[in-house]
Amino acid sequence: MSQGLETDLKEIVLSNGTFGPNEIDQLSRVISEDTSRLATLRDSVAELESSENLTPAMAVRLGVCYYLLGRTARATETLRNADGSALALFYLGCCQFASGDYEESIASFNAARGAGYNGDQCSLAICESQRYLSDPHGALATLDALSGAVEQTAEYLYQRGATVAALGGNPNEVVALYERAVAVDPRHAGALFGLALESDRRGDDDAALRLYEQSVRGYPTHVGALLNLGLMCEDLERYEQAQICYRRILDGFPNHDRATLYYKDAAASSNMLYDEEAQKRNDRLNQVLNISVNDFELSVRSRNCLQKMGIKTLGDLTRTSELELLASKNFGETSLIEIRDMLHSKGLDLGQFSHQKHEPEVPIDVSQLPPEGQAVLERPISDLNLSVRARKCMVRLGLATISELIRKTGDDLLECKNFGVTSLNEVREKLTQLGLKLRGD
């Protein structure tokens, strides 16, 4: 995020400077272009909320910011108790419209015009409220009363397109008006939503999805666009994206019945899809892990080493480390490369599931040991002063204490590379001196 833009956004919200339509449009544009800046807006709003000297004029800023963030109920309450300015009245009307209070919104827009707010903007807002009150003829009359530069604005073109659609007019004319609106303002959420609906009706799902996604980038976001985009995401099994759409609606309208229902359905479908996909992946993996190593053409040396180590399947190999294989007698780099290649052919690696290997410790009966024998169990193997060859075997086997050593059998030790009978006798002799012995001796 640009530090300058972040500073400008905070400055607009928190300063005592001018705050009007231009600044509000700038806020909306900034967060529409980069939703990561929503965090900055939220932080700025939180700072403004905590202000001890919140003047009525500052309350207008706060109310408008609530509206941009979709917190419609809080915006309505804040603006109703603000300074009664034309700006406060206009955005109070916007909040009432978003909440479905269309008659009240018309009253607020008329009051805003009387207080000096731009008359054309108020008329366009009233037109939309009339249309939602199922009065498209009244909406058309409101539009026809307008003239001049306003007729070339994106908002006018969108309102006329939506009104023609509500009157059952020519769909091609409707689309043309929406397209002209988007040509004037590529970010116009209403016109993008209208084009998405027309694409939806024609069965052009790709275009509809793209247009809905463009539409919901604006703030505040059209609830209908979020609902429809959420449903399309569900059809495409993009359940997390669908939940985000419904969550944005519920942030502003916690009691929105359809958004609540759709959110729960999307969450349940997401969990179900995840569980099914995870189960399928696990089933496929288990099938591969259960493949016998005998199904592969291995050298006699490799096959014998695996047999001695009790390794029967690919799964056994994924739970065995390279060090464990190399510690086995007669198992060298050539055999290791052979085993690696075999696993890679199935998308597996040596030791990738070594954390799942739980070998229970062999219990040791210390009751029969003399006191001096019991006392040395946790001492390091280095205290045995073994020869270099014997010490290296201990390292290869990962043995650190005498207690770990006496859990091994003589055969276990003889499996280790370069560890022979001489070394085994040496270990036994050292343990005997301490009154201890290997398992099975």
Short mmCIF file of C-alpha atoms in Angstrom, two decimals:
data_model
loop_
_atom_site.label_atom_id
_atom_site.label_comp_id
_atom_site.label_asym_id
_atom_site.label_seq_id
_atom_site.Cartn_x
_atom_site.Cartn_y
_atom_site.Cartn_z
CA MET A 1 0.00 0.00 0.00
CA SER A 2 1.24 3.48 -0.84
CA GLN A 3 2.04 5.37 2.33
CA GLY A 4 0.89 8.59 0.67
CA LEU A 5 -2.54 7.20 -0.24
CA GLU A 6 -2.91 5.72 3.23
CA THR A 7 -2.11 9.10 4.76
CA ASP A 8 -4.54 10.87 2.41
CA LEU A 9 -7.33 8.48 3.36
CA LYS A 10 -6.78 9.04 7.08
CA GLU A 11 -6.50 12.77 6.47
CA ILE A 12 -9.91 12.84 4.75
CA VAL A 13 -11.57 10.99 7.64
CA LEU A 14 -9.83 12.61 10.61
CA SER A 15 -9.01 16.17 9.57
CA ASN A 16 -11.13 19.29 10.02
CA GLY A 17 -10.83 20.05 6.31
CA THR A 18 -13.49 20.00 3.62
CA PHE A 19 -15.68 16.92 3.53
CA GLY A 20 -18.16 16.74 0.69
CA PRO A 21 -19.11 14.72 -2.41
CA ASN A 22 -15.60 14.95 -3.90
CA GLU A 23 -13.92 13.64 -0.74
CA ILE A 24 -16.53 10.88 -0.36
CA ASP A 25 -16.02 9.84 -3.97
CA GLN A 26 -12.27 9.76 -3.34
CA LEU A 27 -12.74 7.50 -0.30
CA SER A 28 -14.98 5.16 -2.29
CA ARG A 29 -12.55 5.09 -5.22
CA VAL A 30 -9.50 4.39 -3.06
CA ILE A 31 -11.02 1.38 -1.28
CA SER A 32 -12.64 0.12 -4.49
CA GLU A 33 -9.27 0.06 -6.25
CA ASP A 34 -7.50 -1.66 -3.37
CA THR A 35 -9.62 -3.42 -0.75
CA SER A 36 -6.58 -3.70 1.54
CA ARG A 37 -7.20 -0.02 2.27
CA LEU A 38 -10.43 -0.99 3.98
CA ALA A 39 -8.29 -1.71 7.02
CA THR A 40 -7.03 1.89 7.01
CA LEU A 41 -10.59 3.19 6.72
CA ARG A 42 -11.74 0.97 9.58
CA ASP A 43 -8.82 2.10 11.75
CA SER A 44 -9.58 5.74 10.96
CA VAL A 45 -13.25 5.22 11.82
CA ALA A 46 -12.29 3.59 15.13
CA GLU A 47 -10.07 6.58 15.93
CA LEU A 48 -12.88 8.96 15.04
CA GLU A 49 -15.32 7.00 17.22
CA SER A 50 -13.05 7.36 20.22
CA SER A 51 -12.77 11.13 19.85
CA GLU A 52 -13.86 12.93 23.01
CA ASN A 53 -14.89 16.05 21.12
CA LEU A 54 -16.99 14.62 18.29
CA THR A 55 -18.74 17.65 16.82
CA PRO A 56 -21.95 17.37 14.77
CA ALA A 57 -19.89 18.04 11.63
CA MET A 58 -17.48 15.23 12.54
CA ALA A 59 -20.51 13.00 13.13
CA VAL A 60 -21.38 13.49 9.44
CA ARG A 61 -17.95 12.13 8.45
CA LEU A 62 -18.43 9.20 10.78
CA GLY A 63 -21.93 8.44 9.46
CA VAL A 64 -20.82 8.56 5.83
CA CYS A 65 -17.87 6.27 6.60
CA TYR A 66 -20.22 3.84 8.31
CA TYR A 67 -22.32 3.90 5.14
CA LEU A 68 -19.30 3.20 2.92
CA LEU A 69 -18.33 0.28 5.15
CA GLY A 70 -21.84 -1.17 4.89
CA ARG A 71 -22.72 -0.50 8.55
CA THR A 72 -26.07 0.88 7.53
CA ALA A 73 -27.91 0.84 10.86
CA ARG A 74 -25.11 2.71 12.66
CA ALA A 75 -24.81 5.13 9.74
CA THR A 76 -28.53 5.90 9.89
CA GLU A 77 -28.47 6.61 13.63
CA THR A 78 -25.32 8.73 13.42
CA LEU A 79 -26.50 10.84 10.47
CA ARG A 80 -29.94 11.36 11.98
CA ASN A 81 -28.24 12.90 15.04
CA ALA A 82 -25.65 14.87 13.08
CA ASP A 83 -25.72 18.54 12.07
CA GLY A 84 -28.78 18.41 9.79
CA SER A 85 -26.73 19.61 6.84
CA ALA A 86 -27.56 18.89 3.22
CA LEU A 87 -24.79 16.26 3.13
CA ALA A 88 -26.10 14.54 6.27
CA LEU A 89 -29.65 14.51 4.90
CA PHE A 90 -28.60 13.13 1.51
CA TYR A 91 -26.62 10.23 3.00
CA LEU A 92 -29.36 9.61 5.53
CA GLY A 93 -31.58 9.08 2.48
CA CYS A 94 -28.97 6.69 1.02
CA CYS A 95 -28.97 4.69 4.26
CA GLN A 96 -32.77 4.56 4.36
CA PHE A 97 -32.85 3.37 0.76
CA ALA A 98 -30.28 0.63 1.54
CA SER A 99 -32.48 -0.46 4.46
CA GLY A 100 -35.58 -0.65 2.26
CA ASP A 101 -37.25 2.46 3.74
CA TYR A 102 -37.97 3.95 0.31
CA GLU A 103 -40.65 6.49 1.28
CA GLU A 104 -38.46 7.85 4.07
CA SER A 105 -35.51 8.04 1.70
CA ILE A 106 -37.53 10.18 -0.72
CA ALA A 107 -38.39 12.54 2.14
CA SER A 108 -34.71 12.79 3.11
CA PHE A 109 -33.60 13.43 -0.49
CA ASN A 110 -36.20 16.19 -0.83
CA ALA A 111 -35.00 17.67 2.46
CA ALA A 112 -31.39 17.51 1.25
CA ARG A 113 -32.34 19.37 -1.93
CA GLY A 114 -34.13 21.99 0.14
CA ALA A 115 -30.98 22.37 2.28
CA GLY A 116 -28.87 23.04 -0.80
CA TYR A 117 -27.62 19.61 -1.96
CA ASN A 118 -27.20 19.13 -5.72
CA GLY A 119 -30.75 18.99 -7.10
CA ASP A 120 -29.95 16.65 -9.99
CA GLN A 121 -28.32 14.12 -7.65
CA CYS A 122 -31.33 14.26 -5.34
CA SER A 123 -33.71 13.69 -8.27
CA LEU A 124 -31.72 10.66 -9.46
CA ALA A 125 -31.79 9.22 -5.94
CA ILE A 126 -35.55 9.85 -5.72
CA CYS A 127 -36.02 8.14 -9.11
CA GLU A 128 -34.38 4.98 -7.77
CA SER A 129 -36.55 5.01 -4.64
CA GLN A 130 -39.68 5.43 -6.79
CA ARG A 131 -38.67 2.47 -8.91
CA TYR A 132 -38.22 0.29 -5.81
CA LEU A 133 -41.66 1.43 -4.65
CA SER A 134 -42.99 -0.19 -7.86
CA ASP A 135 -43.61 3.20 -9.45
CA PRO A 136 -41.55 3.07 -12.66
CA HIS A 137 -43.81 5.62 -14.37
CA GLY A 138 -43.14 8.11 -11.57
CA ALA A 139 -39.43 7.32 -11.85
CA LEU A 140 -39.52 7.99 -15.60
CA ALA A 141 -41.31 11.29 -15.03
CA THR A 142 -38.61 12.30 -12.55
CA LEU A 143 -35.92 11.49 -15.14
CA ASP A 144 -37.75 13.31 -17.93
CA ALA A 145 -37.82 16.45 -15.80
CA LEU A 146 -34.02 16.54 -15.86
CA SER A 147 -32.03 18.12 -18.66
CA GLY A 148 -28.59 19.36 -19.51
CA ALA A 149 -25.23 17.90 -18.51
CA VAL A 150 -26.77 15.48 -16.02
CA GLU A 151 -28.14 13.42 -18.93
CA GLN A 152 -24.58 12.39 -19.86
CA THR A 153 -23.61 11.22 -16.39
CA ALA A 154 -23.20 7.56 -15.53
CA GLU A 155 -25.81 7.75 -12.78
CA TYR A 156 -28.46 9.24 -15.10
CA LEU A 157 -27.77 6.66 -17.83
CA TYR A 158 -27.95 3.84 -15.26
CA GLN A 159 -31.22 5.11 -13.75
CA ARG A 160 -32.80 5.46 -17.19
CA GLY A 161 -31.66 1.95 -18.18
CA ALA A 162 -33.04 0.45 -14.95
CA THR A 163 -36.31 2.37 -15.36
CA VAL A 164 -36.76 1.23 -18.97
CA ALA A 165 -36.13 -2.34 -17.75
CA ALA A 166 -38.75 -1.93 -14.99
CA LEU A 167 -41.24 -0.73 -17.60
CA GLY A 168 -40.59 -3.83 -19.70
CA GLY A 169 -38.82 -1.90 -22.44
CA ASN A 170 -36.49 -3.13 -25.15
CA PRO A 171 -33.66 -5.18 -23.56
CA ASN A 172 -31.22 -3.94 -26.20
CA GLU A 173 -31.98 -0.34 -25.22
CA VAL A 174 -31.45 -1.25 -21.56
CA VAL A 175 -28.08 -2.86 -22.27
CA ALA A 176 -27.03 0.09 -24.43
CA LEU A 177 -27.81 2.53 -21.60
CA TYR A 178 -25.88 0.44 -19.07
CA GLU A 179 -22.93 0.19 -21.43
CA ARG A 180 -22.93 3.96 -21.94
CA ALA A 181 -22.95 4.39 -18.14
CA VAL A 182 -19.95 2.08 -17.75
CA ALA A 183 -18.16 3.90 -20.55
CA VAL A 184 -18.55 7.13 -18.55
CA ASP A 185 -17.65 5.51 -15.20
CA PRO A 186 -16.10 2.00 -15.38
CA ARG A 187 -16.63 1.67 -11.60
CA HIS A 188 -20.36 2.36 -11.59
CA ALA A 189 -21.68 -0.48 -9.44
CA GLY A 190 -25.31 -0.09 -10.49
CA ALA A 191 -24.61 -0.22 -14.22
CA LEU A 192 -22.23 -3.16 -13.79
CA PHE A 193 -24.89 -4.96 -11.76
CA GLY A 194 -27.49 -4.22 -14.44
CA LEU A 195 -25.23 -5.63 -17.18
CA ALA A 196 -24.53 -8.68 -15.02
CA LEU A 197 -28.27 -9.30 -14.63
CA GLU A 198 -28.81 -9.04 -18.39
CA SER A 199 -25.93 -11.46 -19.02
CA ASP A 200 -27.41 -13.77 -16.39
CA ARG A 201 -30.79 -13.73 -18.13
CA ARG A 202 -29.16 -14.56 -21.48
CA GLY A 203 -27.29 -17.48 -19.93
CA ASP A 204 -23.85 -15.91 -20.44
CA ASP A 205 -22.46 -17.10 -17.11
CA ASP A 206 -18.86 -16.07 -17.78
CA ALA A 207 -19.80 -12.47 -18.54
CA ALA A 208 -22.24 -12.36 -15.61
CA LEU A 209 -19.61 -13.62 -13.18
CA ARG A 210 -17.04 -11.09 -14.41
CA LEU A 211 -19.51 -8.20 -14.15
CA TYR A 212 -20.76 -9.20 -10.70
CA GLU A 213 -17.15 -9.35 -9.50
CA GLN A 214 -16.53 -5.87 -10.88
CA SER A 215 -19.73 -4.57 -9.35
CA VAL A 216 -18.98 -5.71 -5.79
CA ARG A 217 -15.58 -3.99 -5.77
CA GLY A 218 -17.32 -0.70 -5.09
CA TYR A 219 -18.25 0.57 -1.62
CA PRO A 220 -20.96 0.60 -0.48
CA THR A 221 -21.79 -2.58 -2.35
CA HIS A 222 -25.14 -3.47 -3.90
CA VAL A 223 -26.71 -6.24 -1.78
CA GLY A 224 -28.26 -7.85 -4.86
CA ALA A 225 -24.86 -8.06 -6.54
CA LEU A 226 -23.36 -9.75 -3.48
CA LEU A 227 -26.23 -12.24 -3.28
CA ASN A 228 -26.07 -13.13 -6.96
CA LEU A 229 -22.28 -13.38 -6.98
CA GLY A 230 -22.43 -15.61 -3.92
CA LEU A 231 -24.90 -17.94 -5.65
CA MET A 232 -22.76 -18.11 -8.78
CA CYS A 233 -19.70 -18.92 -6.66
CA GLU A 234 -21.64 -21.72 -4.99
CA ASP A 235 -22.57 -23.13 -8.42
CA LEU A 236 -18.84 -23.17 -9.22
CA GLU A 237 -18.10 -24.78 -5.82
CA ARG A 238 -16.18 -21.68 -4.69
CA TYR A 239 -17.76 -21.85 -1.28
CA GLU A 240 -15.25 -19.67 0.56
CA GLN A 241 -15.79 -16.81 -1.91
CA ALA A 242 -19.54 -17.24 -1.54
CA GLN A 243 -19.24 -16.98 2.24
CA ILE A 244 -17.28 -13.73 1.87
CA CYS A 245 -20.11 -12.26 -0.22
CA TYR A 246 -22.78 -13.21 2.31
CA ARG A 247 -20.61 -12.08 5.23
CA ARG A 248 -20.30 -8.61 3.67
CA ILE A 249 -24.09 -8.37 3.56
CA LEU A 250 -24.44 -9.54 7.15
CA ASP A 251 -21.88 -6.97 8.33
CA GLY A 252 -24.36 -4.27 7.34
CA PHE A 253 -27.60 -6.20 7.82
CA PRO A 254 -27.11 -8.80 10.59
CA ASN A 255 -30.74 -9.93 10.31
CA HIS A 256 -30.78 -10.35 6.52
CA ASP A 257 -32.70 -13.65 6.19
CA ARG A 258 -31.48 -14.75 2.76
CA ALA A 259 -27.84 -13.86 3.43
CA THR A 260 -27.99 -15.74 6.75
CA LEU A 261 -29.47 -18.83 5.10
CA TYR A 262 -27.10 -18.73 2.13
CA TYR A 263 -24.09 -18.23 4.41
CA LYS A 264 -24.96 -21.33 6.45
CA ASP A 265 -25.54 -23.38 3.29
CA ALA A 266 -22.23 -22.26 1.77
CA ALA A 267 -20.36 -23.04 4.99
CA ALA A 268 -21.92 -26.50 5.17
CA SER A 269 -21.16 -27.17 1.49
CA SER A 270 -17.59 -25.98 1.96
CA ASN A 271 -17.05 -28.39 4.85
CA MET A 272 -18.69 -31.20 2.91
CA LEU A 273 -16.58 -30.52 -0.18
CA TYR A 274 -13.44 -30.31 1.91
CA ASP A 275 -14.24 -33.58 3.68
CA GLU A 276 -15.04 -35.37 0.42
CA GLU A 277 -11.94 -34.10 -1.35
CA ALA A 278 -9.74 -34.85 1.65
CA GLN A 279 -11.17 -38.38 1.84
CA LYS A 280 -10.56 -38.93 -1.87
CA ARG A 281 -6.97 -37.70 -1.52
CA ASN A 282 -6.41 -39.92 1.50
CA ASP A 283 -7.89 -42.94 -0.26
CA ARG A 284 -5.65 -42.41 -3.29
CA LEU A 285 -2.61 -41.92 -1.06
CA ASN A 286 -3.36 -45.02 1.01
CA GLN A 287 -3.66 -47.10 -2.14
CA VAL A 288 -0.19 -46.02 -3.18
CA LEU A 289 1.29 -46.45 0.31
CA ASN A 290 0.00 -50.02 0.46
CA ILE A 291 1.84 -51.05 -2.72
CA SER A 292 4.29 -53.85 -1.95
CA VAL A 293 7.99 -53.18 -2.56
CA ASN A 294 8.02 -56.60 -4.25
CA ASP A 295 6.03 -55.06 -7.11
CA PHE A 296 9.20 -53.23 -8.20
CA GLU A 297 12.33 -54.58 -9.84
CA LEU A 298 14.87 -53.97 -7.12
CA SER A 299 18.40 -55.32 -6.84
CA VAL A 300 18.90 -58.39 -4.68
CA ARG A 301 20.92 -56.34 -2.18
CA SER A 302 18.20 -53.70 -1.77
CA ARG A 303 15.45 -56.31 -1.53
CA ASN A 304 17.35 -58.27 1.14
CA CYS A 305 18.05 -55.14 3.20
CA LEU A 306 14.40 -54.08 3.12
CA GLN A 307 13.33 -57.57 4.11
CA LYS A 308 15.71 -57.58 7.09
CA MET A 309 14.37 -54.22 8.22
CA GLY A 310 10.77 -55.45 8.00
CA ILE A 311 9.94 -52.96 5.22
CA LYS A 312 7.17 -54.42 3.09
CA THR A 313 5.33 -51.47 1.50
CA LEU A 314 5.98 -48.02 0.10
CA GLY A 315 4.27 -46.70 3.22
CA ASP A 316 6.92 -48.38 5.37
CA LEU A 317 9.60 -46.58 3.34
CA THR A 318 7.93 -43.17 3.78
CA ARG A 319 8.16 -43.75 7.54
CA THR A 320 11.85 -44.65 7.30
CA SER A 321 14.62 -42.07 7.08
CA GLU A 322 17.66 -42.19 4.79
CA LEU A 323 19.88 -42.47 7.85
CA GLU A 324 18.00 -45.55 9.03
CA LEU A 325 18.45 -47.23 5.64
CA LEU A 326 22.11 -46.31 5.39
CA ALA A 327 22.68 -47.67 8.89
CA SER A 328 21.64 -51.12 7.65
CA LYS A 329 24.47 -53.45 6.77
CA ASN A 330 25.22 -53.79 3.04
CA PHE A 331 22.92 -50.86 2.19
CA GLY A 332 24.88 -48.20 0.32
CA GLU A 333 24.38 -45.10 -1.81
CA THR A 334 23.53 -47.16 -4.90
CA SER A 335 20.69 -48.89 -3.09
CA LEU A 336 19.55 -45.56 -1.61
CA ILE A 337 19.32 -43.99 -5.08
CA GLU A 338 17.38 -47.03 -6.30
CA ILE A 339 14.87 -46.71 -3.45
CA ARG A 340 14.53 -42.93 -3.96
CA ASP A 341 13.79 -43.38 -7.66
CA MET A 342 11.20 -46.02 -6.88
CA LEU A 343 9.39 -43.70 -4.43
CA HIS A 344 9.65 -40.66 -6.72
CA SER A 345 7.91 -42.63 -9.48
CA LYS A 346 4.87 -42.64 -7.17
CA GLY A 347 5.25 -39.05 -5.95
CA LEU A 348 6.67 -40.06 -2.57
CA ASP A 349 9.84 -39.38 -0.58
CA LEU A 350 11.85 -41.28 1.97
CA GLY A 351 10.93 -40.29 5.50
CA GLN A 352 8.11 -37.91 4.50
CA PHE A 353 5.83 -39.58 7.06
CA SER A 354 8.52 -40.41 9.60
CA HIS A 355 6.60 -38.36 12.17
CA GLN A 356 3.89 -41.04 12.03
CA LYS A 357 6.28 -43.73 13.12
CA HIS A 358 5.49 -44.56 16.70
CA GLU A 359 7.60 -47.37 17.96
CA PRO A 360 6.70 -48.11 21.56
CA GLU A 361 9.67 -48.30 23.84
CA VAL A 362 10.50 -51.79 24.95
CA PRO A 363 9.89 -51.91 28.72
CA ILE A 364 12.89 -52.61 30.87
CA ASP A 365 12.57 -54.58 34.05
CA VAL A 366 15.00 -52.78 36.38
CA SER A 367 13.77 -54.54 39.52
CA GLN A 368 16.43 -57.23 39.15
CA LEU A 369 19.25 -54.79 38.48
CA PRO A 370 21.73 -53.96 41.19
CA PRO A 371 21.55 -50.35 42.45
CA GLU A 372 24.65 -49.37 40.51
CA GLY A 373 23.07 -50.72 37.31
CA GLN A 374 19.87 -48.75 37.80
CA ALA A 375 21.82 -45.56 38.46
CA VAL A 376 23.64 -45.61 35.12
CA LEU A 377 20.64 -46.14 32.81
CA GLU A 378 20.32 -42.47 31.90
CA ARG A 379 24.04 -41.88 31.53
CA PRO A 380 25.30 -41.13 27.98
CA ILE A 381 26.70 -43.97 25.90
CA SER A 382 29.97 -42.07 25.70
CA ASP A 383 30.58 -43.15 29.32
CA LEU A 384 31.11 -46.71 28.01
CA ASN A 385 34.31 -45.59 26.24
CA LEU A 386 33.55 -47.66 23.17
CA SER A 387 35.84 -48.00 20.15
CA VAL A 388 35.42 -45.63 17.20
CA ARG A 389 33.63 -48.26 15.11
CA ALA A 390 31.17 -49.10 17.90
CA ARG A 391 30.54 -45.38 18.66
CA LYS A 392 29.70 -44.67 15.01
CA CYS A 393 27.15 -47.45 15.08
CA MET A 394 25.51 -45.89 18.12
CA VAL A 395 25.26 -42.57 16.24
CA ARG A 396 23.79 -44.23 13.13
CA LEU A 397 21.14 -45.91 15.27
CA GLY A 398 20.32 -42.67 17.05
CA LEU A 399 21.18 -44.05 20.49
CA ALA A 400 22.17 -41.47 23.09
CA THR A 401 21.80 -43.13 26.50
CA ILE A 402 22.64 -46.52 28.01
CA SER A 403 18.93 -47.05 28.62
CA GLU A 404 18.27 -46.77 24.87
CA LEU A 405 21.13 -49.17 24.11
CA ILE A 406 19.91 -52.02 26.31
CA ARG A 407 16.55 -51.94 24.53
CA LYS A 408 18.35 -53.25 21.43
CA THR A 409 19.13 -56.90 20.71
CA GLY A 410 22.45 -58.17 19.44
CA ASP A 411 20.85 -58.75 16.03
CA ASP A 412 19.65 -55.11 15.98
CA LEU A 413 23.22 -53.94 16.43
CA LEU A 414 24.63 -56.38 13.88
CA GLU A 415 22.28 -54.89 11.26
CA CYS A 416 24.24 -51.64 11.51
CA LYS A 417 26.85 -51.08 8.80
CA ASN A 418 30.47 -51.87 9.83
CA PHE A 419 29.31 -53.35 13.14
CA GLY A 420 30.50 -56.91 13.54
CA VAL A 421 30.77 -59.61 16.19
CA THR A 422 33.92 -58.03 17.62
CA SER A 423 32.10 -54.75 18.23
CA LEU A 424 29.11 -56.62 19.64
CA ASN A 425 31.29 -58.47 22.12
CA GLU A 426 32.87 -55.16 23.11
CA VAL A 427 29.44 -53.64 23.87
CA ARG A 428 28.36 -56.70 25.84
CA GLU A 429 31.56 -56.61 27.90
CA LYS A 430 31.12 -52.92 28.76
CA LEU A 431 27.51 -53.49 29.82
CA THR A 432 28.40 -56.51 31.92
CA GLN A 433 30.84 -54.37 33.87
CA LEU A 434 27.82 -52.24 34.88
CA GLY A 435 25.62 -55.22 35.64
CA LEU A 436 23.57 -54.67 32.46
CA LYS A 437 22.94 -56.60 29.23
CA LEU A 438 21.31 -56.22 25.83
CA ARG A 439 17.66 -57.19 25.34
CA GLY A 440 17.39 -60.92 24.73
CA ASP A 441 20.85 -61.78 26.14
#
